[in-house]
Short mmCIF file of C-alpha atoms in Angstrom, two decimals:
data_model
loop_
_atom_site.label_atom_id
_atom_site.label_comp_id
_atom_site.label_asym_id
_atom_site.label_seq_id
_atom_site.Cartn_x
_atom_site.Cartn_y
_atom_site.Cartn_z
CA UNK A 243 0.00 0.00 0.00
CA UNK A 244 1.57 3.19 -0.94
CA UNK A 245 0.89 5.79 2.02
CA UNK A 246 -0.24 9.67 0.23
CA UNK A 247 -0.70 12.32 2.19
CA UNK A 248 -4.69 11.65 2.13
CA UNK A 249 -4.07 8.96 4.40
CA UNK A 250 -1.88 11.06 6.61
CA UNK A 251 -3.65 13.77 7.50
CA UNK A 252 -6.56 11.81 7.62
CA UNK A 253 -9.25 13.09 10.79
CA UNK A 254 -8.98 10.99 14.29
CA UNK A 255 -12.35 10.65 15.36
CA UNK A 256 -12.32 9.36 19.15
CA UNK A 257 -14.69 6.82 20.54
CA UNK A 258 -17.55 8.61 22.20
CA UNK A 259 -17.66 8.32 25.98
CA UNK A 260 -20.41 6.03 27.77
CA UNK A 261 -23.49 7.70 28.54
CA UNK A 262 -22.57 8.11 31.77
CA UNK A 263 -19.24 10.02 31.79
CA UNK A 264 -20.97 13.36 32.10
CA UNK A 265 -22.87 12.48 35.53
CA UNK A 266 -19.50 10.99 36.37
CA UNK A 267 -17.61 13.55 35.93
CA UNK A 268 -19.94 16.29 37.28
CA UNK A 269 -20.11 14.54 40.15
CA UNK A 270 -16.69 13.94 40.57
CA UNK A 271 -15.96 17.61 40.44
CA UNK A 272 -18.52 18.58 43.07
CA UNK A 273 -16.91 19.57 46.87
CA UNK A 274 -17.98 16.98 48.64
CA UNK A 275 -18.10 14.75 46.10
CA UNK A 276 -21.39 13.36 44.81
CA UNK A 277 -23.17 10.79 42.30
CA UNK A 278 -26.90 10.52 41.19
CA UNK A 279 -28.69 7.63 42.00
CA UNK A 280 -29.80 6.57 38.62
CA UNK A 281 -26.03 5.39 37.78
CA UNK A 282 -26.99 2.52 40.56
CA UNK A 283 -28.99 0.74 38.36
CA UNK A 284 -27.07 -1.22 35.71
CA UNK A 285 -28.27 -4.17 34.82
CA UNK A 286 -26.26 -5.88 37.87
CA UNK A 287 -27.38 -3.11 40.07
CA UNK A 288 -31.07 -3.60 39.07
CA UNK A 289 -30.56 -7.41 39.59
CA UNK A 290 -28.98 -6.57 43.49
CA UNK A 291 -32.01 -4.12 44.15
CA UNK A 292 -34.44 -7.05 43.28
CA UNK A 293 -32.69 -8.88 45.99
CA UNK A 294 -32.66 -6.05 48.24
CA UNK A 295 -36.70 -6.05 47.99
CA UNK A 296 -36.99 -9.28 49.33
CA UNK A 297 -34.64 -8.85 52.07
CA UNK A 298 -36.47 -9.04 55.75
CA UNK A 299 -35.41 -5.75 57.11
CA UNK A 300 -36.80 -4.28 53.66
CA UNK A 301 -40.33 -3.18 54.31
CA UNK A 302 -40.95 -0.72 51.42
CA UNK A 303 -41.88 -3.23 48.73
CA UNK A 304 -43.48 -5.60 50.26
CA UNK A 305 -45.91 -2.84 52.62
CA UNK A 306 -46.25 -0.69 49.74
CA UNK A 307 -47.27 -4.32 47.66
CA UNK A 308 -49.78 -4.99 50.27
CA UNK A 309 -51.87 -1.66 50.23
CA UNK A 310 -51.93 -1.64 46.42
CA UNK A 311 -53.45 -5.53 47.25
CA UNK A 312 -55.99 -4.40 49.66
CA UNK A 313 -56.80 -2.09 47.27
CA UNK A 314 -56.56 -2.92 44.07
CA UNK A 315 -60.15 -3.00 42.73
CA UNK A 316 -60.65 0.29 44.27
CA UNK A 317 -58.04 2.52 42.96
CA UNK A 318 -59.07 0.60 39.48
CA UNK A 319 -62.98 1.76 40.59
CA UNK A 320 -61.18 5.72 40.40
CA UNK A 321 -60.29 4.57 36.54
CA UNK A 322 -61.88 5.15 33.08
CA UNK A 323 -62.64 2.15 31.21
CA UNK A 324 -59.98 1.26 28.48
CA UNK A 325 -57.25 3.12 30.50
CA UNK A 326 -53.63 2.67 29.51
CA UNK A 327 -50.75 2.47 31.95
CA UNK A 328 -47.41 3.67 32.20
CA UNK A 329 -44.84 3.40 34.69
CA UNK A 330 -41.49 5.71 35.96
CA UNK A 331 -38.85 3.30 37.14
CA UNK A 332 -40.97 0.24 36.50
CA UNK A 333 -38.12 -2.20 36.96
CA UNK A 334 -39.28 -5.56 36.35
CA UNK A 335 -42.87 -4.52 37.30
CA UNK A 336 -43.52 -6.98 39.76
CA UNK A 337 -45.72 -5.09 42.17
CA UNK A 338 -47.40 -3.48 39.26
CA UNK A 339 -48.84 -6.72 38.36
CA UNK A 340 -51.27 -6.32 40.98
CA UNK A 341 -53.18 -3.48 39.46
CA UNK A 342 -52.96 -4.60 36.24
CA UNK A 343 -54.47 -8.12 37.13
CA UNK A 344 -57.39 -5.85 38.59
CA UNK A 345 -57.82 -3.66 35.42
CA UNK A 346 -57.35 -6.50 32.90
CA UNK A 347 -60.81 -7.55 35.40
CA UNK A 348 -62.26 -4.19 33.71
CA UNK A 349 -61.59 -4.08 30.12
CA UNK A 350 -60.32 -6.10 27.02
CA UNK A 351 -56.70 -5.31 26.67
CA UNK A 352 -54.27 -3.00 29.20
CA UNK A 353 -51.28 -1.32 26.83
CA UNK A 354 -48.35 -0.96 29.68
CA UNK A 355 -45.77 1.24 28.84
CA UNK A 356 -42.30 0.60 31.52
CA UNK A 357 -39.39 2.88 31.25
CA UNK A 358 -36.54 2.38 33.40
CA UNK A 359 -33.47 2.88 32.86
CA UNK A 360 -32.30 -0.92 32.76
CA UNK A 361 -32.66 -2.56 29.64
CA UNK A 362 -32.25 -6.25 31.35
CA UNK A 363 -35.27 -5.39 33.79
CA UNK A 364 -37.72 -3.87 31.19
CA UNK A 365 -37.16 -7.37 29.22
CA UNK A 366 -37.77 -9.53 32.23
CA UNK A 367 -40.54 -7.76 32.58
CA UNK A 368 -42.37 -7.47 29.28
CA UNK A 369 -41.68 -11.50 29.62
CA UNK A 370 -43.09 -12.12 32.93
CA UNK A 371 -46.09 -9.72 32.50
CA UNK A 372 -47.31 -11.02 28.79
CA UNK A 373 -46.97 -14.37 29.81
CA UNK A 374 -49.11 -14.25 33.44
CA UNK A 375 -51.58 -11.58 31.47
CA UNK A 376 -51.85 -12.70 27.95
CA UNK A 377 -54.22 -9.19 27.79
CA UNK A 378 -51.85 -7.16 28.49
CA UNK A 379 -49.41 -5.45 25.99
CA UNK A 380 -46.18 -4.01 27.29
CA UNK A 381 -44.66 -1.39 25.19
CA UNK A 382 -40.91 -1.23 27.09
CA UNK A 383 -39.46 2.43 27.24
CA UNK A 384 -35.49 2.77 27.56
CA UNK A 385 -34.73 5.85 29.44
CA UNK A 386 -34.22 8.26 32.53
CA UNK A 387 -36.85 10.97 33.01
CA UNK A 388 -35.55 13.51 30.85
CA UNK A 389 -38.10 12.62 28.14
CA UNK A 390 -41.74 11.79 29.22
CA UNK A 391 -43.00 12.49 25.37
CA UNK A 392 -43.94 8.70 25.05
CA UNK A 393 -46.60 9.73 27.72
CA UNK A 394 -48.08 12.50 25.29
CA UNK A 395 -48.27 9.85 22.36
CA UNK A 396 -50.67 7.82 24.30
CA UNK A 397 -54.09 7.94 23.19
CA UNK A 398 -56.45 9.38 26.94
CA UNK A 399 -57.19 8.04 28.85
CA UNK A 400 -54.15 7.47 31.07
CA UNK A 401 -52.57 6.47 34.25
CA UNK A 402 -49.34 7.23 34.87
CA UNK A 403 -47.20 4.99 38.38
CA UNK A 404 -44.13 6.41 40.36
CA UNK A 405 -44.54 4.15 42.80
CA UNK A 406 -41.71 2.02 44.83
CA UNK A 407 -41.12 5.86 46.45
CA UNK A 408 -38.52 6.62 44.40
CA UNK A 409 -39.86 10.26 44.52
CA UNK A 410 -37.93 9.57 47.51
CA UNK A 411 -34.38 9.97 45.99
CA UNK A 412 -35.13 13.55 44.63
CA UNK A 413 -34.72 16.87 46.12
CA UNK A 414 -37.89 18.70 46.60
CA UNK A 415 -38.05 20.91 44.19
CA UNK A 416 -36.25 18.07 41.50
CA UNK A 417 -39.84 16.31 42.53
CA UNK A 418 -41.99 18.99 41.94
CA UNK A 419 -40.53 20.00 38.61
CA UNK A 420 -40.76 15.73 37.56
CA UNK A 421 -44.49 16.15 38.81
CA UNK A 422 -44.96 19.28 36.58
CA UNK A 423 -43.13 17.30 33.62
CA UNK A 424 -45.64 14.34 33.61
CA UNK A 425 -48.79 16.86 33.85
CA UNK A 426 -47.70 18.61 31.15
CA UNK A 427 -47.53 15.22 28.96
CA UNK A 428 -51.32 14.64 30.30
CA UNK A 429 -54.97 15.87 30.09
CA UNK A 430 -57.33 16.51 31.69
CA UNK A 431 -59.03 13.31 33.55
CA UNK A 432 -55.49 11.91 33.50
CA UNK A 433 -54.25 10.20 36.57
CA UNK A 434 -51.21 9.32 38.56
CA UNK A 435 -50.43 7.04 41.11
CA UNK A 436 -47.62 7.86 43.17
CA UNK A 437 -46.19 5.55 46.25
CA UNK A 438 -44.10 7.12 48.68
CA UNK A 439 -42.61 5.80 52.32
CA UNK A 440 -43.36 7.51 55.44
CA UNK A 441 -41.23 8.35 58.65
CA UNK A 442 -41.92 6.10 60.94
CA UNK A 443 -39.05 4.49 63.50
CA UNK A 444 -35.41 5.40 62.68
CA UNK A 445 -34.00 2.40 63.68
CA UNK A 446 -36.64 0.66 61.52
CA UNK A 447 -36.07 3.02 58.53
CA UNK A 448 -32.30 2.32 59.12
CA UNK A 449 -32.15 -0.82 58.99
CA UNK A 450 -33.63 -1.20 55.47
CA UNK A 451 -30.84 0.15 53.69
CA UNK A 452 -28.34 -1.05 55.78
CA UNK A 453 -29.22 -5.02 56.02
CA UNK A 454 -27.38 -7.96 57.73
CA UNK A 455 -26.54 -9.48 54.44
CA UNK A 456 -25.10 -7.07 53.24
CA UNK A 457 -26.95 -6.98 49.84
CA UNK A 458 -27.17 -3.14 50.12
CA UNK A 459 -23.62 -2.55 50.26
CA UNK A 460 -22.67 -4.67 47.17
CA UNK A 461 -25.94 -2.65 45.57
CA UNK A 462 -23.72 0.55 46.48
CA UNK A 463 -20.65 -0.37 46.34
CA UNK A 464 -21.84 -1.96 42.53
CA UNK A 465 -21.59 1.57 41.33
CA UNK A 466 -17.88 1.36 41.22
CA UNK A 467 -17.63 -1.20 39.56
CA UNK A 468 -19.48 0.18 36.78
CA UNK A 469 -17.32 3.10 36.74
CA UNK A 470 -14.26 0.20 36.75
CA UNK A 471 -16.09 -1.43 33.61
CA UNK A 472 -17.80 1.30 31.36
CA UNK A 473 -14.99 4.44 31.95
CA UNK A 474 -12.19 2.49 32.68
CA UNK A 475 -11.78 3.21 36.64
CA UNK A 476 -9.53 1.75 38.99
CA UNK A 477 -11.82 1.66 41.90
CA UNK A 478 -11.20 -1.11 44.59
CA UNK A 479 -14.33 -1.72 46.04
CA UNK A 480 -13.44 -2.94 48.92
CA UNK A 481 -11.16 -0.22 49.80
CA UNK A 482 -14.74 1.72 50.31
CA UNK A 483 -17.20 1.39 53.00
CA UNK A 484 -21.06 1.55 52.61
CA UNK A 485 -22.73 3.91 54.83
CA UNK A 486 -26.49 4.80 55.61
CA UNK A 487 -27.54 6.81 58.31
CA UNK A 488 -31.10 9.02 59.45
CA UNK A 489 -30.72 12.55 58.85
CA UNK A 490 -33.66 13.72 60.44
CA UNK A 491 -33.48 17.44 60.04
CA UNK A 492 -33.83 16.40 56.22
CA UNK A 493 -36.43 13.69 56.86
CA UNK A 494 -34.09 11.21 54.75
CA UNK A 495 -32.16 8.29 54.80
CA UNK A 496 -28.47 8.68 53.24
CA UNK A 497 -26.28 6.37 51.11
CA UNK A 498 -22.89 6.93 50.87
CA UNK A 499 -19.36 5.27 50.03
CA UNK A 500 -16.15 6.30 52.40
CA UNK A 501 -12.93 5.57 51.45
CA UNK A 502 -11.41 3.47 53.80
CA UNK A 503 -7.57 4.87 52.99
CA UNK A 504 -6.07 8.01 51.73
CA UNK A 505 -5.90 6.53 47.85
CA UNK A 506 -5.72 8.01 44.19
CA UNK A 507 -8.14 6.42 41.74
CA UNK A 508 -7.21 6.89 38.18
CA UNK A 509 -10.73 6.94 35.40
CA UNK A 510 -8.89 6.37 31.93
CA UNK A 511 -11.72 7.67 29.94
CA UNK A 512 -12.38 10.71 31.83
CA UNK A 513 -8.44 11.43 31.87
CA UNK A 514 -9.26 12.17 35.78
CA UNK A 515 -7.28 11.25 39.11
CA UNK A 516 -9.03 11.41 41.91
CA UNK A 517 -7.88 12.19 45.74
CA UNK A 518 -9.48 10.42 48.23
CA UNK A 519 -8.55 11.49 52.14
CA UNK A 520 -9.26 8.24 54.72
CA UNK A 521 -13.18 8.84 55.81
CA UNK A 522 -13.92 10.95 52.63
CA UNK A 523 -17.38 10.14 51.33
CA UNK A 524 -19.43 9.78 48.00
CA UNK A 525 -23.01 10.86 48.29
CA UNK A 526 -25.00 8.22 46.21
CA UNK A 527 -28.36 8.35 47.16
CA UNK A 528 -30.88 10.02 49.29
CA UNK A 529 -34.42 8.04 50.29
CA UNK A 530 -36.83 11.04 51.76
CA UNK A 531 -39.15 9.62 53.90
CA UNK A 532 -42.84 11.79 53.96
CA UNK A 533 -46.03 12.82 55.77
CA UNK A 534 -48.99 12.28 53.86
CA UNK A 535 -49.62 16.22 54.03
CA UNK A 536 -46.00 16.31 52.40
CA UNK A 537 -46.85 14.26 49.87
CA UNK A 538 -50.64 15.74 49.06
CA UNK A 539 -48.63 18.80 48.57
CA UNK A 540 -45.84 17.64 46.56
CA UNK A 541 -49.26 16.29 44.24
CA UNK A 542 -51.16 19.75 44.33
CA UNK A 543 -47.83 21.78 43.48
CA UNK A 544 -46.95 18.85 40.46
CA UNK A 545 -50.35 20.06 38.79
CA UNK A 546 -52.32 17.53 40.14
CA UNK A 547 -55.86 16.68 42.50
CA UNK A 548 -55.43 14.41 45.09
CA UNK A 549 -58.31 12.35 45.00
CA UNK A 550 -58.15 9.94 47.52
CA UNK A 551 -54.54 8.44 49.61
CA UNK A 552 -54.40 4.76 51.19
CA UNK A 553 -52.07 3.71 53.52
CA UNK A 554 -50.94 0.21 55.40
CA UNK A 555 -52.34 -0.64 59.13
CA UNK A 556 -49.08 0.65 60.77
CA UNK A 557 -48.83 3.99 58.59
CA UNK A 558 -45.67 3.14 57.17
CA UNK A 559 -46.11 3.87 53.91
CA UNK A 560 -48.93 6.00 51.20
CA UNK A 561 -49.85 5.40 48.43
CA UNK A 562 -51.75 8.75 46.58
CA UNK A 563 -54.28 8.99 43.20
CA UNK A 564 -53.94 12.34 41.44
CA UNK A 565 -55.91 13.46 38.52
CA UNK A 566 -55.14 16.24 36.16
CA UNK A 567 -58.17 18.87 36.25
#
């Protein structure tokens, strides 16, 4: 091959970075440092947080599961016939089931429509749902929240679940502007069904994200090893500690990861090395734990009616219908 000077001076295009190497960075660059939530749930994080739902000292799912039981036909009763569903974090949809078994009760056909962020989950779940409910049609949605216009494409009537109180991991106002986002993609006689834990006993509340098994910490401690794999990091895992702990001036619990050591941590893709002091943290997650006033009024300010809010014997967790008017 004879070698011109086309070849030469030919462009370099570079690989473009994973998806996540902006949140990564950002987040990196933050004093104290810091990491959104959403980067938890990779396909092996989604697979630990199943796990972490059946866990004993994790009451959220299966409390939250047992109101929308008790209730099922009755929130359905608040429904128009031929209603179609979607879902914000649906993850493999497992509690969801239970209101769909109800609607599919109700009318011919349900179309579901499950974003989350996890590919892996939104497949298990279009599986598992089709196959139990042969009625039902799931239509899976890749994504983060950023774009809700797959709501607005939906022919009305519509119902719309955030449940699993992951309203929970944003900051008020960063829930208020999602609730405000999803009305806007709605009309009027739309409805949303939003789940939400409530304070109840620290040590209780503590122990969920903190368990004996320590299923919670690999969950955590998962998201460096997704930084390892997709950005090229040389996080030791084990050279970090998971840590959860009550904050209640905030009325939340907190996730983070402290460095065991004073260390450097190179990320090849990022072209970043990072300084880590022994006892310096990562912020991963927040879980905000409500009243059910707070959470009425985190409805009314999204744009939406509360028409009616159900809760477990013990008050530990709510589960609120709001309708666009």
């Amino acid at each position: 091959m004879i070698i011109t000077s086309k070849h030469l001076h030919r462009k370099f295009t570079p690989a473009p970075l994973p998806s996540i190497a902006e949140d990564v960075l950002e987040g990196f660059s933050r004093t104290p440092k810091s990491l959104p939530p959403k980067l938890l749930y990779d396909a092996a994080g989604s697979a630990l947080f199943e796990q972490i739902t059946c866990l004993p000292e994790y009451y959220p799912t299966r409390t939250e599961a047992g109101i929308l039981t008790a209730h099922a036909e009755e929130i359905c009763s608040h429904l128009r016939r031929n209603v179609s569903v979607s879902e914000l974090g649906a993850g493999t949809a497992t509690k969801t089931r239970i209101l769909l078994r109800s609607l599919v009760q109700r009318q011919c056909g349900v179309n579901y429509f499950p974003l989350d962020v996890s590919d892996a989950a939104l497949k298990l779940a279009k599986d598992e749902v089709e196959s139990e409910l042969g009625t039902v049609k799931v239509h899976p949605q890749v994504g983060d929240f950023d774009n809700l216009t797959f709501l607005e494409h939906q022919t009305p009537p519509r119902l719309v679940l955030y449940i699993g109180s992951s309203i929970g991991n944003l900051e008020n106002d960063e829930a208020i502007a999602l609730l405000q986002n999803i009305a806007r993609n709605l009309s009027t006689g739309d409805k949303l069904l939003l789940g939400a834990d409530l304070v109840k006993d620290a040590e209780v509340m503590h122990a969920a994200y903190d368990d004996d098994a320590g299923v919670t910490a690999s969950f955590n401690k998962n998201l460096l090893v997704r930084i390892n794999r997709e950005l090229g990091g040389h996080f030791d895992p084990e050279s970090f500690c998971h840590i959860s702990f009550w904050n209640e001036a905030e009325s939340r619990i907190e996730l983070h990861l402290e460095s065991a050591c004073r260390q450097s941590v190179r990320i090849d893709a990022l072209d970043m090395t990072l300084q880590f002091d022994q006892g310096e943290r990562i912020h991963t997650e927040n879980s905000y734990k409500y009243t059910v006033e707070h959470l009425e009024n985190l409805l009314r300010s999204g744009g939406f009616r509360v028409e009616h809010t159900w809760t477990d014997p013990d008050s530990w967790f709510a589960v609120s219908l709001g309708v666009i008017t």
